[in-house]
Amino acid sequence: MDGRWINEQIENWVSDFLIDDAGGRVDPAIAPVAQQVLVAFLMHACSIRKIAPDALEQSELKSALLEGLREVELPAGVEEKVPELLRDFLADLETRGRLADGEAHGLFIAALGDAYLQSVRGEVASIERTSAKIGRNDPCPCGSGRKYKKCCFGALDEKAS
C-alpha cells in the first residue's frame, strides 16, 4: 500500500474528527496537541504491518498507545486526557463507517489508560511474589530432602561466578 495515500487518509480522518462536532467535545487542555497525538497514534499503528488504517486490530492499537506516542511532546498534565481522546476518535471512526469495531477498539484503549500513564511516566509495574520465600533452612525445592542452604542455594553462587 502506498505510504503517501495512507498518510493523506490519516490526516483527513483526523481533520474530519477535529473540525466536526466530535472535535468540539475534545478537552481544551489537549486540543492544541490533539492533531499531533491522533496522527502519531494512527501512523505508528499502521506502520507495524504496513496496512491502511481501516484494517487496524487491537494489537497494533495497543502498540501505538504504549510505544508510538512516546515521541509526542505533551504539555504537563495532559497525559491523562490521551486515552479519552483516542477512545472518542476511534468511536467516531466507526460512526463514520471508516473503522469496524471502532467503539470496541476505543474501549480497549481506554482500558489501557493506566498502562499508558505508567509508560509515559517511566514507571515500572511492581512484581508481587506468588509464593513464600525459600528460607536457608527449609527443605530444598528440588526434592533432594536436604536443606536448601546445603543443596541448591550454593549452586546459585557457583552459576553467578
Coordinates of C-alpha atoms in Angstrom, one line a residue:
M1 CA 0.0 0.0 0.0
D2 CA 1.3 3.5 -0.9
G3 CA 2.6 5.3 2.2
R4 CA 1.6 8.7 0.9
W5 CA -2.0 7.6 0.4
I6 CA -2.1 6.2 4.0
N7 CA -0.6 9.5 5.4
E8 CA -3.2 11.5 3.5
Q9 CA -6.0 9.3 4.6
I10 CA -4.9 9.6 8.3
E11 CA -4.6 13.3 8.0
N12 CA -8.1 13.5 6.5
W13 CA -9.6 11.3 9.2
V14 CA -8.0 13.4 12.0
S15 CA -9.1 16.7 10.4
D16 CA -12.6 15.5 9.9
F17 CA -12.8 14.4 13.6
L18 CA -11.4 17.7 14.9
I19 CA -13.4 20.0 12.7
D20 CA -16.8 18.4 13.1
D21 CA -19.0 18.3 16.2
A22 CA -16.9 15.4 17.7
G23 CA -13.9 17.7 17.8
G24 CA -15.9 20.2 19.8
R25 CA -16.0 17.7 22.6
V26 CA -12.2 17.4 22.8
D27 CA -11.0 18.6 26.2
P28 CA -9.5 22.1 25.8
A29 CA -6.4 21.0 27.7
I30 CA -5.4 18.5 25.0
A31 CA -6.9 20.4 22.0
P32 CA -3.6 22.1 21.0
V33 CA -1.8 18.8 20.6
A34 CA -4.8 16.6 19.6
Q35 CA -4.0 16.5 15.9
Q36 CA -0.4 15.6 16.6
V37 CA -1.4 12.9 19.0
L38 CA -4.0 11.3 16.7
V39 CA -1.8 11.4 13.6
A40 CA 1.2 9.8 15.5
F41 CA -1.1 7.2 17.0
L42 CA -2.6 6.1 13.7
M43 CA 0.8 6.4 11.8
H44 CA 2.5 4.1 14.3
A45 CA -0.4 1.6 14.3
C46 CA -0.4 1.4 10.5
S47 CA 3.4 1.1 10.2
I48 CA 3.5 -2.1 12.2
R49 CA 2.1 -4.3 9.5
K50 CA 2.2 -1.6 6.8
I51 CA -1.6 -1.6 6.4
A52 CA -4.3 1.0 5.9
P53 CA -6.0 2.5 9.0
D54 CA -9.3 0.7 8.2
A55 CA -7.6 -2.7 8.8
L56 CA -6.2 -2.0 12.3
E57 CA -6.5 -4.5 15.0
Q58 CA -6.2 -4.2 18.8
S59 CA -2.6 -5.4 18.9
E60 CA -1.5 -2.5 16.6
L61 CA -3.6 0.0 18.6
K62 CA -2.0 -1.2 21.9
S63 CA 1.5 -0.8 20.5
A64 CA 0.6 2.6 19.1
L65 CA -0.6 3.7 22.5
L66 CA 2.2 2.3 24.6
E67 CA 5.1 2.9 22.2
G68 CA 4.1 5.1 19.3
L69 CA 3.2 8.2 21.4
R70 CA 6.5 8.4 23.2
E71 CA 7.9 10.9 20.7
V72 CA 5.0 13.3 21.0
E73 CA 5.8 16.2 23.3
L74 CA 2.8 16.7 25.6
P75 CA 2.2 19.7 27.9
A76 CA 2.3 18.8 31.6
G77 CA -0.8 17.2 32.9
V78 CA -2.3 16.3 29.5
E79 CA -1.2 12.6 29.6
E80 CA -4.4 11.6 31.4
K81 CA -6.5 13.0 28.5
V82 CA -4.9 11.0 25.8
P83 CA -6.8 7.6 26.2
E84 CA -10.1 9.5 26.4
L85 CA -9.2 11.4 23.2
L86 CA -8.3 8.2 21.4
R87 CA -11.4 6.4 22.6
D88 CA -13.6 9.2 21.3
F89 CA -11.7 9.3 18.0
L90 CA -12.0 5.6 17.4
A91 CA -15.7 5.6 18.2
D92 CA -16.2 8.5 15.8
L93 CA -14.4 6.5 13.1
E94 CA -16.9 3.7 13.5
T95 CA -19.8 6.2 13.4
R96 CA -18.5 7.5 10.1
G97 CA -18.1 3.9 8.7
R98 CA -14.4 4.1 8.5
L99 CA -13.3 1.6 11.1
A100 CA -15.2 -1.5 12.0
D101 CA -15.3 -2.1 15.8
G102 CA -14.0 1.4 16.4
E103 CA -16.1 1.8 19.6
A104 CA -14.8 -1.6 20.9
H105 CA -11.2 -0.5 20.0
G106 CA -11.8 2.8 21.8
L107 CA -12.9 1.0 25.0
F108 CA -9.9 -1.3 24.7
I109 CA -7.6 1.8 24.5
A110 CA -9.4 3.4 27.5
A111 CA -8.8 0.2 29.5
L112 CA -5.1 0.5 28.8
G113 CA -5.1 4.0 30.2
D114 CA -3.2 3.1 33.4
A115 CA -0.5 1.2 31.4
Y116 CA -0.1 4.2 29.2
L117 CA 0.3 6.6 32.1
Q118 CA 2.9 4.2 33.6
S119 CA 4.8 4.1 30.3
V120 CA 4.7 7.8 29.8
R121 CA 5.9 8.5 33.4
G122 CA 8.6 5.8 33.1
E123 CA 7.1 3.8 36.0
V124 CA 7.7 0.1 36.2
A125 CA 4.9 -2.2 37.4
S126 CA 5.8 -3.9 40.7
I127 CA 6.1 -7.6 40.7
E128 CA 4.5 -9.5 43.6
R129 CA 5.8 -12.8 44.9
T130 CA 3.2 -15.5 44.4
S131 CA 4.7 -18.0 46.8
A132 CA 6.6 -17.8 50.1
K133 CA 10.3 -17.1 50.1
I134 CA 12.5 -20.1 50.5
G135 CA 14.5 -19.9 53.7
R136 CA 18.0 -21.3 54.1
N137 CA 16.9 -24.0 56.5
D138 CA 13.8 -25.0 54.5
P139 CA 13.8 -28.3 52.5
C140 CA 15.3 -27.7 49.1
P141 CA 12.6 -27.3 46.4
C142 CA 14.5 -29.7 44.1
G143 CA 13.2 -32.6 46.2
S144 CA 16.6 -33.9 47.4
G145 CA 15.4 -33.9 51.1
R146 CA 18.4 -31.8 52.1
K147 CA 18.3 -28.3 53.4
Y148 CA 18.2 -25.5 50.8
K149 CA 21.5 -24.0 52.1
K150 CA 23.3 -27.3 51.7
C151 CA 21.8 -28.1 48.3
C152 CA 20.8 -25.7 45.5
F153 CA 21.5 -22.4 47.4
G154 CA 25.2 -22.8 46.8
A155 CA 24.6 -23.8 43.2
L156 CA 23.3 -20.2 42.6
D157 CA 26.6 -18.8 43.8
E158 CA 28.6 -21.1 41.5
K159 CA 26.5 -20.2 38.5
A160 CA 27.0 -16.5 39.2
S161 CA 30.8 -16.8 39.1

